[in-house]
PDB file of C-alpha atoms in Angstrom:
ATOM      1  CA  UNK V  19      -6.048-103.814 176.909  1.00 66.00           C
ATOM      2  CA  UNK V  20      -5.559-107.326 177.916  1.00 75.00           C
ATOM      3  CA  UNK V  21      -3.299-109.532 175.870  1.00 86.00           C
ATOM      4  CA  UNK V  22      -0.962-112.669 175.994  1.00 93.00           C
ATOM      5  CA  UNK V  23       2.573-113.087 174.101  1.00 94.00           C
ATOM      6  CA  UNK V  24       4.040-116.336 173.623  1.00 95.00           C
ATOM      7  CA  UNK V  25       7.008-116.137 172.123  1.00 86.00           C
ATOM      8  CA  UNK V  26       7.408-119.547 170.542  1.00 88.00           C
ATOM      9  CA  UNK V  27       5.703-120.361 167.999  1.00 92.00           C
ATOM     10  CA  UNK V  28       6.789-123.682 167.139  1.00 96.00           C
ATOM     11  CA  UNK V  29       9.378-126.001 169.228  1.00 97.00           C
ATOM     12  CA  UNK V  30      11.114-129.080 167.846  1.00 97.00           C
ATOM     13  CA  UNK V  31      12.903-131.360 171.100  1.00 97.00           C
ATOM     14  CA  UNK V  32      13.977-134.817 171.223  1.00 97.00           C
ATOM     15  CA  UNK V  33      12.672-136.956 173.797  1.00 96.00           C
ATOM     16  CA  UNK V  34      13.956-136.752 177.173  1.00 96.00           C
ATOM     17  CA  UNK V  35      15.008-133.282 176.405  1.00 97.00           C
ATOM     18  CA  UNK V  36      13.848-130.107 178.638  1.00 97.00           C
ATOM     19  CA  UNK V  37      11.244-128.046 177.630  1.00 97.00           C
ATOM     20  CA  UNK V  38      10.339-123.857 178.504  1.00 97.00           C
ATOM     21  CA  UNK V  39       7.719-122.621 176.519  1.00 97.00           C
ATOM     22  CA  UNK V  40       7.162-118.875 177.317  1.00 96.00           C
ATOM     23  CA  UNK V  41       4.597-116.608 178.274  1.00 97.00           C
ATOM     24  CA  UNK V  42       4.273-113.122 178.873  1.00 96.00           C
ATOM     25  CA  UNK V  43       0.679-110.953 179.785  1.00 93.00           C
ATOM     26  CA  UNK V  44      -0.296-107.570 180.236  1.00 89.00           C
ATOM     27  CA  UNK V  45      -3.211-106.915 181.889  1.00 81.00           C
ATOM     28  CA  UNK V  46      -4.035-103.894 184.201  1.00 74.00           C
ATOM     29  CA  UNK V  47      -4.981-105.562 187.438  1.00 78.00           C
ATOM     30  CA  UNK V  48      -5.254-109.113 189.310  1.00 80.00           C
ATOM     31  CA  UNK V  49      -4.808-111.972 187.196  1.00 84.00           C
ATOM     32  CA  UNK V  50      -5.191-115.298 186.653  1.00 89.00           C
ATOM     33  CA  UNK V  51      -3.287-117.769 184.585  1.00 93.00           C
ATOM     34  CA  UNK V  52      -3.861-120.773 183.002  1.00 94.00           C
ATOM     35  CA  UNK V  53      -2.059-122.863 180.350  1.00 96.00           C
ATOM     36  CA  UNK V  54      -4.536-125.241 178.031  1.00 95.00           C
ATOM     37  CA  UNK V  55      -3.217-127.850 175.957  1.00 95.00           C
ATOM     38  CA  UNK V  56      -4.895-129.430 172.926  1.00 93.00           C
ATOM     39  CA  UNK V  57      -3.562-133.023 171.445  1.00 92.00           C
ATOM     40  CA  UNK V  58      -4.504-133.567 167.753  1.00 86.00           C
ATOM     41  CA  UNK V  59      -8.011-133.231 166.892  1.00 82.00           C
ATOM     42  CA  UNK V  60      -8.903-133.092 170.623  1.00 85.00           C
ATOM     43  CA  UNK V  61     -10.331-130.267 172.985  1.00 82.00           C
ATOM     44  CA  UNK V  62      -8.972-128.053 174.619  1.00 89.00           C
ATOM     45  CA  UNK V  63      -7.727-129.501 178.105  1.00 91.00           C
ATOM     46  CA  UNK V  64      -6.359-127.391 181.426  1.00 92.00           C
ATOM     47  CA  UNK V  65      -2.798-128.412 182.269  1.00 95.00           C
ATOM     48  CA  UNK V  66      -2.483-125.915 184.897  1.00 95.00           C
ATOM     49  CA  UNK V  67      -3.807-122.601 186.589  1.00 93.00           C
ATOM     50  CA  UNK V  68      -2.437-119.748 189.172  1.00 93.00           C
ATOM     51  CA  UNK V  69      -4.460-117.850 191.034  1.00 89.00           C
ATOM     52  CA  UNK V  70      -2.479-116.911 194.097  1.00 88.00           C
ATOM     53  CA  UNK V  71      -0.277-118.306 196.767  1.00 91.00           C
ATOM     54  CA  UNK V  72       3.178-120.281 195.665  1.00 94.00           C
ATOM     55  CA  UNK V  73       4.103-118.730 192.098  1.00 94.00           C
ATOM     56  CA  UNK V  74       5.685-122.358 191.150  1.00 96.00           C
ATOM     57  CA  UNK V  75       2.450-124.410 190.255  1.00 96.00           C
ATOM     58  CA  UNK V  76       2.573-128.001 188.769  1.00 96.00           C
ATOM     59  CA  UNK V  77      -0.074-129.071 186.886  1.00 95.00           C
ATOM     60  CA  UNK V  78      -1.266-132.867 185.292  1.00 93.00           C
ATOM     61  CA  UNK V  79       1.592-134.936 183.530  1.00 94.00           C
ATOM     62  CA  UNK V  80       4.709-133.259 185.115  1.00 96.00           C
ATOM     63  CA  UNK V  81       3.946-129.751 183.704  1.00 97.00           C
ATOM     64  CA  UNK V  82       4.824-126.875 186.372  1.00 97.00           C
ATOM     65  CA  UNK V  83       4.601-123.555 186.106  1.00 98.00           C
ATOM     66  CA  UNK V  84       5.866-120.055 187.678  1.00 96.00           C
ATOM     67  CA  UNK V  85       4.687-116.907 187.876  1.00 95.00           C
ATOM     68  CA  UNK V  86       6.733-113.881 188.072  1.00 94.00           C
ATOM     69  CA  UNK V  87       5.125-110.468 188.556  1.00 91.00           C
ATOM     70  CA  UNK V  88       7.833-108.158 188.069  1.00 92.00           C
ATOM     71  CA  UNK V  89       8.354-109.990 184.115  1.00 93.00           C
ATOM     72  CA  UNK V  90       4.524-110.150 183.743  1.00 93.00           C
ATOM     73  CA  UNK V  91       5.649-114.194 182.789  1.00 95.00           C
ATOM     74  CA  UNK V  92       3.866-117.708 183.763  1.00 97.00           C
ATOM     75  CA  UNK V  93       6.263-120.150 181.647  1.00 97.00           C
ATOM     76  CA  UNK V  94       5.452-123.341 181.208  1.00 98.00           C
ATOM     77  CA  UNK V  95       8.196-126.050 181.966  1.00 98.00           C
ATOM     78  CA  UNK V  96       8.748-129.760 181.667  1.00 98.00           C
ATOM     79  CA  UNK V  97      11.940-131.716 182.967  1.00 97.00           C
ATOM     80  CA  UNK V  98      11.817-134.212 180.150  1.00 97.00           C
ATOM     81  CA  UNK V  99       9.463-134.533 177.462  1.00 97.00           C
ATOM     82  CA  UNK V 100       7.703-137.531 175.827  1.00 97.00           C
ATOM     83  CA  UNK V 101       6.576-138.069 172.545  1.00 96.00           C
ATOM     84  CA  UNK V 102       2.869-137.885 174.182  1.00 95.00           C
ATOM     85  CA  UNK V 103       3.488-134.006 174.698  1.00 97.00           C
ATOM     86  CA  UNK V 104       3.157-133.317 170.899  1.00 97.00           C
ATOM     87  CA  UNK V 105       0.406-130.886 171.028  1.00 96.00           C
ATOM     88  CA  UNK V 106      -0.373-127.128 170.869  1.00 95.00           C
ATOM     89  CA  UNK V 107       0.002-125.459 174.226  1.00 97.00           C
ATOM     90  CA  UNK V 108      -1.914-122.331 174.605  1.00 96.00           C
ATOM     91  CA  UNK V 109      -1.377-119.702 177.446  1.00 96.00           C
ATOM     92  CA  UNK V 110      -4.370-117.738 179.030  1.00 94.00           C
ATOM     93  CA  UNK V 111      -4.993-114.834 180.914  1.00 91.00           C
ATOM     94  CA  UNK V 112      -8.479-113.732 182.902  1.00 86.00           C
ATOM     95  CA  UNK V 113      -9.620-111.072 184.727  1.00 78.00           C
ATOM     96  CA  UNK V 114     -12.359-110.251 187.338  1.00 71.00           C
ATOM     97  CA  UNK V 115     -15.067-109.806 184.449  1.00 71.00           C
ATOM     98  CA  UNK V 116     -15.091-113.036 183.239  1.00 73.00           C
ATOM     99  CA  UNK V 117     -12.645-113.055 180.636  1.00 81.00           C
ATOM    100  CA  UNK V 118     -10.406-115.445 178.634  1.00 84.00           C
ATOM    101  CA  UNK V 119      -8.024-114.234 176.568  1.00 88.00           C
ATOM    102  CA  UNK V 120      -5.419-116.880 175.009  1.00 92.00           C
ATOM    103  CA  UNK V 121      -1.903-116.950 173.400  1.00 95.00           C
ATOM    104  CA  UNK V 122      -1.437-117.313 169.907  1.00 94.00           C
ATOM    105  CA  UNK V 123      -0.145-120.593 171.140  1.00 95.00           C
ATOM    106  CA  UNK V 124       3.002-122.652 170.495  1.00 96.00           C
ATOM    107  CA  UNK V 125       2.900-126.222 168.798  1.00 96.00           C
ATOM    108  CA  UNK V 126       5.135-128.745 170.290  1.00 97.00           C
ATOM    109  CA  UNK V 127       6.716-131.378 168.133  1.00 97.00           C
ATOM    110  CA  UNK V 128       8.745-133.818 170.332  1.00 97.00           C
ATOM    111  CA  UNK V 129      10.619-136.652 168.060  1.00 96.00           C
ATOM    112  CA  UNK V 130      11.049-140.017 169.292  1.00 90.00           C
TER     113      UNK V 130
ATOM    114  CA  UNK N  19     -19.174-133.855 186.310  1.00 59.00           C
ATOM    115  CA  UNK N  20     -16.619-131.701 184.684  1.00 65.00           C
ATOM    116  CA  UNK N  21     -18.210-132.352 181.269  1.00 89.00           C
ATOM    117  CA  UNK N  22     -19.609-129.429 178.485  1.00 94.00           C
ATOM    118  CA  UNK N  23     -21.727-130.703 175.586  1.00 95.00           C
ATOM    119  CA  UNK N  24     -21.930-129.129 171.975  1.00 97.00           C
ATOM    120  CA  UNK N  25     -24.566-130.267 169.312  1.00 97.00           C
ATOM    121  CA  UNK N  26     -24.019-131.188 166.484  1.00 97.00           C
ATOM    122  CA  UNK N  27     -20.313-131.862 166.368  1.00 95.00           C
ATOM    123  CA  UNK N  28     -20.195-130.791 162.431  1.00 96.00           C
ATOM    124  CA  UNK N  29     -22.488-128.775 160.721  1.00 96.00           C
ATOM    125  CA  UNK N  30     -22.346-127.750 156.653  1.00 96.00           C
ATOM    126  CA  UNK N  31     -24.796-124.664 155.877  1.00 93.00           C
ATOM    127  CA  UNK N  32     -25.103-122.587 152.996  1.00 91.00           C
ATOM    128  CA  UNK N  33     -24.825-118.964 153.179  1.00 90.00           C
ATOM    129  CA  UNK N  34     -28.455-118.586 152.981  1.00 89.00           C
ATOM    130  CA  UNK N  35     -29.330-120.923 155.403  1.00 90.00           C
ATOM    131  CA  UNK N  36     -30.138-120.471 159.128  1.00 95.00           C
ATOM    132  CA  UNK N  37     -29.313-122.893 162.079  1.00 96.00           C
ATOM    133  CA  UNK N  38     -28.103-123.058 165.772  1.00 97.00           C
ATOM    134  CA  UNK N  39     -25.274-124.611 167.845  1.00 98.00           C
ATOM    135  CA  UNK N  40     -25.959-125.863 171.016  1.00 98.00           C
ATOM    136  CA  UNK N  41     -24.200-126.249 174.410  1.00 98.00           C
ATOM    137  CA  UNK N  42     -25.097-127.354 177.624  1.00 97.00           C
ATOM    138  CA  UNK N  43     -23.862-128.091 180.843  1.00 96.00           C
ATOM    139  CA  UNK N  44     -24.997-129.138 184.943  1.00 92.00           C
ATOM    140  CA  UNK N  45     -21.988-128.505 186.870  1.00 91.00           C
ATOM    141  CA  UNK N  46     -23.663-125.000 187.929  1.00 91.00           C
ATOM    142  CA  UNK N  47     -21.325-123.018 186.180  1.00 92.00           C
ATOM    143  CA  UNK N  48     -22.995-119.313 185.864  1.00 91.00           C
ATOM    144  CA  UNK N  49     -20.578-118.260 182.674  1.00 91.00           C
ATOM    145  CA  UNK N  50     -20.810-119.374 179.940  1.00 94.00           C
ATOM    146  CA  UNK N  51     -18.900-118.832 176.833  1.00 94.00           C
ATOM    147  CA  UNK N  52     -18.656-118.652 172.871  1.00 96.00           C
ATOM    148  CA  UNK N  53     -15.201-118.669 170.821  1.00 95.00           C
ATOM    149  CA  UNK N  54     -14.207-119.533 167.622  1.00 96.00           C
ATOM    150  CA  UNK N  55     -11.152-120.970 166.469  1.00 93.00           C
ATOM    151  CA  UNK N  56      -9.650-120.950 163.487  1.00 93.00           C
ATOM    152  CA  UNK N  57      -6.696-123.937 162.023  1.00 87.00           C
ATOM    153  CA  UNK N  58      -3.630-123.549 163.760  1.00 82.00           C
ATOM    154  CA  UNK N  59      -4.711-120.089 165.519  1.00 88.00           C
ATOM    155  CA  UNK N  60      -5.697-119.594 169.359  1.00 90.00           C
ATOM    156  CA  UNK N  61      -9.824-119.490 170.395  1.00 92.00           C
ATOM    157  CA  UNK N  62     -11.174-115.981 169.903  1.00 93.00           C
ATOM    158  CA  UNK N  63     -13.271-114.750 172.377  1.00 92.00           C
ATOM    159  CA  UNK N  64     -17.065-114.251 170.974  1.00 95.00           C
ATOM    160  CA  UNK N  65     -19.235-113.818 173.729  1.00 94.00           C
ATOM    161  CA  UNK N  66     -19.747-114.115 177.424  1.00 92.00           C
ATOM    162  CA  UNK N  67     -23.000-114.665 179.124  1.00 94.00           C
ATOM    163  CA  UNK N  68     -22.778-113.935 182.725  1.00 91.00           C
ATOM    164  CA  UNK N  69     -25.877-115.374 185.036  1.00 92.00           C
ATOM    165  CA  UNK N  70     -27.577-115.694 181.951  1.00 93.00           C
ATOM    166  CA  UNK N  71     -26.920-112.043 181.063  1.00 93.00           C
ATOM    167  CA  UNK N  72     -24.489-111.006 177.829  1.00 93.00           C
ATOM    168  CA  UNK N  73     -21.730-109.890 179.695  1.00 87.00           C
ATOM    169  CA  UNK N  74     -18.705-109.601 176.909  1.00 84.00           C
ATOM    170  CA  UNK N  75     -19.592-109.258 173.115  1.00 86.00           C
ATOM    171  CA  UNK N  76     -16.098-108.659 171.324  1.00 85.00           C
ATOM    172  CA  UNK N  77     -17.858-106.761 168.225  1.00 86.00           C
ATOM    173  CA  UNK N  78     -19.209-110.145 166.522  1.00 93.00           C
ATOM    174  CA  UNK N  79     -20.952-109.743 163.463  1.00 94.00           C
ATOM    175  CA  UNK N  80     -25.270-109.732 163.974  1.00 94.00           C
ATOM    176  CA  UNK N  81     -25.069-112.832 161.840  1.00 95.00           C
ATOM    177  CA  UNK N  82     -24.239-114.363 165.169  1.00 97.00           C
ATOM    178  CA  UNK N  83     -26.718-114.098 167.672  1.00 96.00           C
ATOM    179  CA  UNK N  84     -26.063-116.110 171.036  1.00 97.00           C
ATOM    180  CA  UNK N  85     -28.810-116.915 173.347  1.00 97.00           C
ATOM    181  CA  UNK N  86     -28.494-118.080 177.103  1.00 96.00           C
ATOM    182  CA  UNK N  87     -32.448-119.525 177.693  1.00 95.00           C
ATOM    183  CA  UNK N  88     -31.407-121.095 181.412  1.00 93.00           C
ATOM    184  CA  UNK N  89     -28.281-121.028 183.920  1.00 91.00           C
ATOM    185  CA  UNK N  90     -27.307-124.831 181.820  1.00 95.00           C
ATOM    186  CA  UNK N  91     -27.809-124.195 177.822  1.00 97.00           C
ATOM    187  CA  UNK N  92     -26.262-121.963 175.683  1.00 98.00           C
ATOM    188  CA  UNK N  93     -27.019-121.472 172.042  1.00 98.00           C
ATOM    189  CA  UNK N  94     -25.508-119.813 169.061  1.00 98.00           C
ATOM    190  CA  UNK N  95     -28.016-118.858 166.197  1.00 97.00           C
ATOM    191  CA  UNK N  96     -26.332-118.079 162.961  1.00 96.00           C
ATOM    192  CA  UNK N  97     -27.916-116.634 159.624  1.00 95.00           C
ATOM    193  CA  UNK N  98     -26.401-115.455 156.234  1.00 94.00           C
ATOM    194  CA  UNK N  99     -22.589-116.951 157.105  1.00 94.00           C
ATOM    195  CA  UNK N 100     -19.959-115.962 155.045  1.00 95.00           C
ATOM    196  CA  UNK N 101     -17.251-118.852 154.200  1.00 95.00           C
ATOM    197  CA  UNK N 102     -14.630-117.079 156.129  1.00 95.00           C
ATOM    198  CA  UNK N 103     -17.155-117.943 159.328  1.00 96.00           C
ATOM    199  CA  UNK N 104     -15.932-121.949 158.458  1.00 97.00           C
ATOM    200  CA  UNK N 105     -14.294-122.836 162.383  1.00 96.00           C
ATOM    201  CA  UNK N 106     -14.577-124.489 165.086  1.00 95.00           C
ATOM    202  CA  UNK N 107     -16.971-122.797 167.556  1.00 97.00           C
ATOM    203  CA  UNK N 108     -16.264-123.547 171.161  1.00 96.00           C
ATOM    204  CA  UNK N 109     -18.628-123.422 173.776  1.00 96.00           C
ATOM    205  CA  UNK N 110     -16.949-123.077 177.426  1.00 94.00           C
ATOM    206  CA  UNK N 111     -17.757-122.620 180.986  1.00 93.00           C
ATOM    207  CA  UNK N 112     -17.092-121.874 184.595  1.00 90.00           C
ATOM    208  CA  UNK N 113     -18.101-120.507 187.634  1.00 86.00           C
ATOM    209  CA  UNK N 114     -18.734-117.040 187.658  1.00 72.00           C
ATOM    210  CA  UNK N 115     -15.569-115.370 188.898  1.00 64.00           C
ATOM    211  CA  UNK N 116     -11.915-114.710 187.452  1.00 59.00           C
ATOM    212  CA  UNK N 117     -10.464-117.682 189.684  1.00 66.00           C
ATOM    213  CA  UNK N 118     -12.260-120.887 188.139  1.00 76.00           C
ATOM    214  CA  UNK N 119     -11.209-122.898 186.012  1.00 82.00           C
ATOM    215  CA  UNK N 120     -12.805-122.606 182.640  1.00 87.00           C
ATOM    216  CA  UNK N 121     -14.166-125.953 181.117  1.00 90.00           C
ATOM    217  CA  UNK N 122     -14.261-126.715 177.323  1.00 91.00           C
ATOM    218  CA  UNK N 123     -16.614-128.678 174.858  1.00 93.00           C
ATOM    219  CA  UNK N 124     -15.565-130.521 172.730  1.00 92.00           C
ATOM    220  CA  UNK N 125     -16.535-128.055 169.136  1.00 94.00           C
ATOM    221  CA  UNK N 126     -18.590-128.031 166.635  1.00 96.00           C
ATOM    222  CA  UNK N 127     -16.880-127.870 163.119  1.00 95.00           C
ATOM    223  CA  UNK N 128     -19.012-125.337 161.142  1.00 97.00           C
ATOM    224  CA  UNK N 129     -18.209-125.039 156.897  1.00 96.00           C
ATOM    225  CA  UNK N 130     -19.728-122.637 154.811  1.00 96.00           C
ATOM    226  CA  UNK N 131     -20.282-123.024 151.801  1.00 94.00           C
TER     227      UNK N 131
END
């Protein structure tokens, strides 16, 4: 069965600080990969997807991500975070049927 | 256009009462999708209408009944709610196929009372 682990379930940084929030999937064929984010009392919005090609993706507002196959991971990275980036950040995974399956998602507090 | 719609945003209902969410939108996207989501918790897949066909139901209870009348609208009839069915339903879409971006409304808050 399909399913999406991310491990964090709540991260505290400091601006300017580094952030790695991570990801792992299992799913029994091709993938795709997506990370959503949603700000406080907003929808949900697409920071970034894979599909194929380069495994190091970067997505809107200095997000990047990279897949690696043989750890089943797509983490989500950011060089230096900004109060802005408080949000919940929600990792998904679909298939060729049409799927969506998400994360349990990891809420990012960053402190000015 | 990368824009979903969902009517109303917020809806009370009793348990006895029957209404419908609505979604719609005209960027051609031929999936279309239900979740809910509860505080604090990820969106949980519901259903998945695939050229206007139920594709994916994940074992939702018949008090939810989802419709797909045309390739643009997409509507969620409820009937006899329970309080634990208080979310926010989310209606999403894309173009049929694993590699597309999936689109998101913005919600409509549901409470049972």
């Amino acid at each position: 069965a399909q399913s999406v682990s991310q491990h964090n379930h709540h991260v505290i940084l400091s601006e300017a600080a580094s952030l790695e929030l991570g990801c792992n999937y299992s799913y029994g064929g091709t993938v795709n990969l997506f990370w959503y984010v949603q700000y406080p009392g907003q929808h949900l919005q697409l920071l970034l997807k894979y599909f194929s090609g380069d495994p190091l993706v970067k997505g809107i507002k200095g997000f990047e991500a990279e897949f690696i196959k043989s750890k089943f991971s797509f983490n989500l990275r950011k060089p230096s975070v900004q109060w802005s980036d408080t949000a919940e950040y929600f990792c998904a995974v679909s298939g060729h049927n049409n799927d969506m399956r998400f994360g349990a998602g990891t809420r990012l507090t960053v402190k000015p | 256009d990368t824009e979903v719609t969902q009517t109303p945003k917020h809806l009370v209902m009793g348990m006895t009462n029957k209404k419908s969410l609505e979604c719609e939108q005209h960027m051609g996207h031929r999936a279309m999708y239900w979740y809910k989501q509860k505080a604090k918790k990820p969106p949980e897949l519901m259903f998945v209408y695939s050229y206007e066909k139920l594709s994916i139901n994940e074992s939702v209870p018949s008090r939810f009944s989802p419709e797909c009348p045309n390739s643009s609208l997409l509507n969620l009839h409820l009937h006899a709610l329970q309080p634990e069915d208080s979310a926010l339903y989310l209606c999403a879409s894309r173009l049929a196929g694993g590699q597309e971006t999936q689109y998101f409304g913005p919600g409509t808050r549901l409470l049972v009372l």
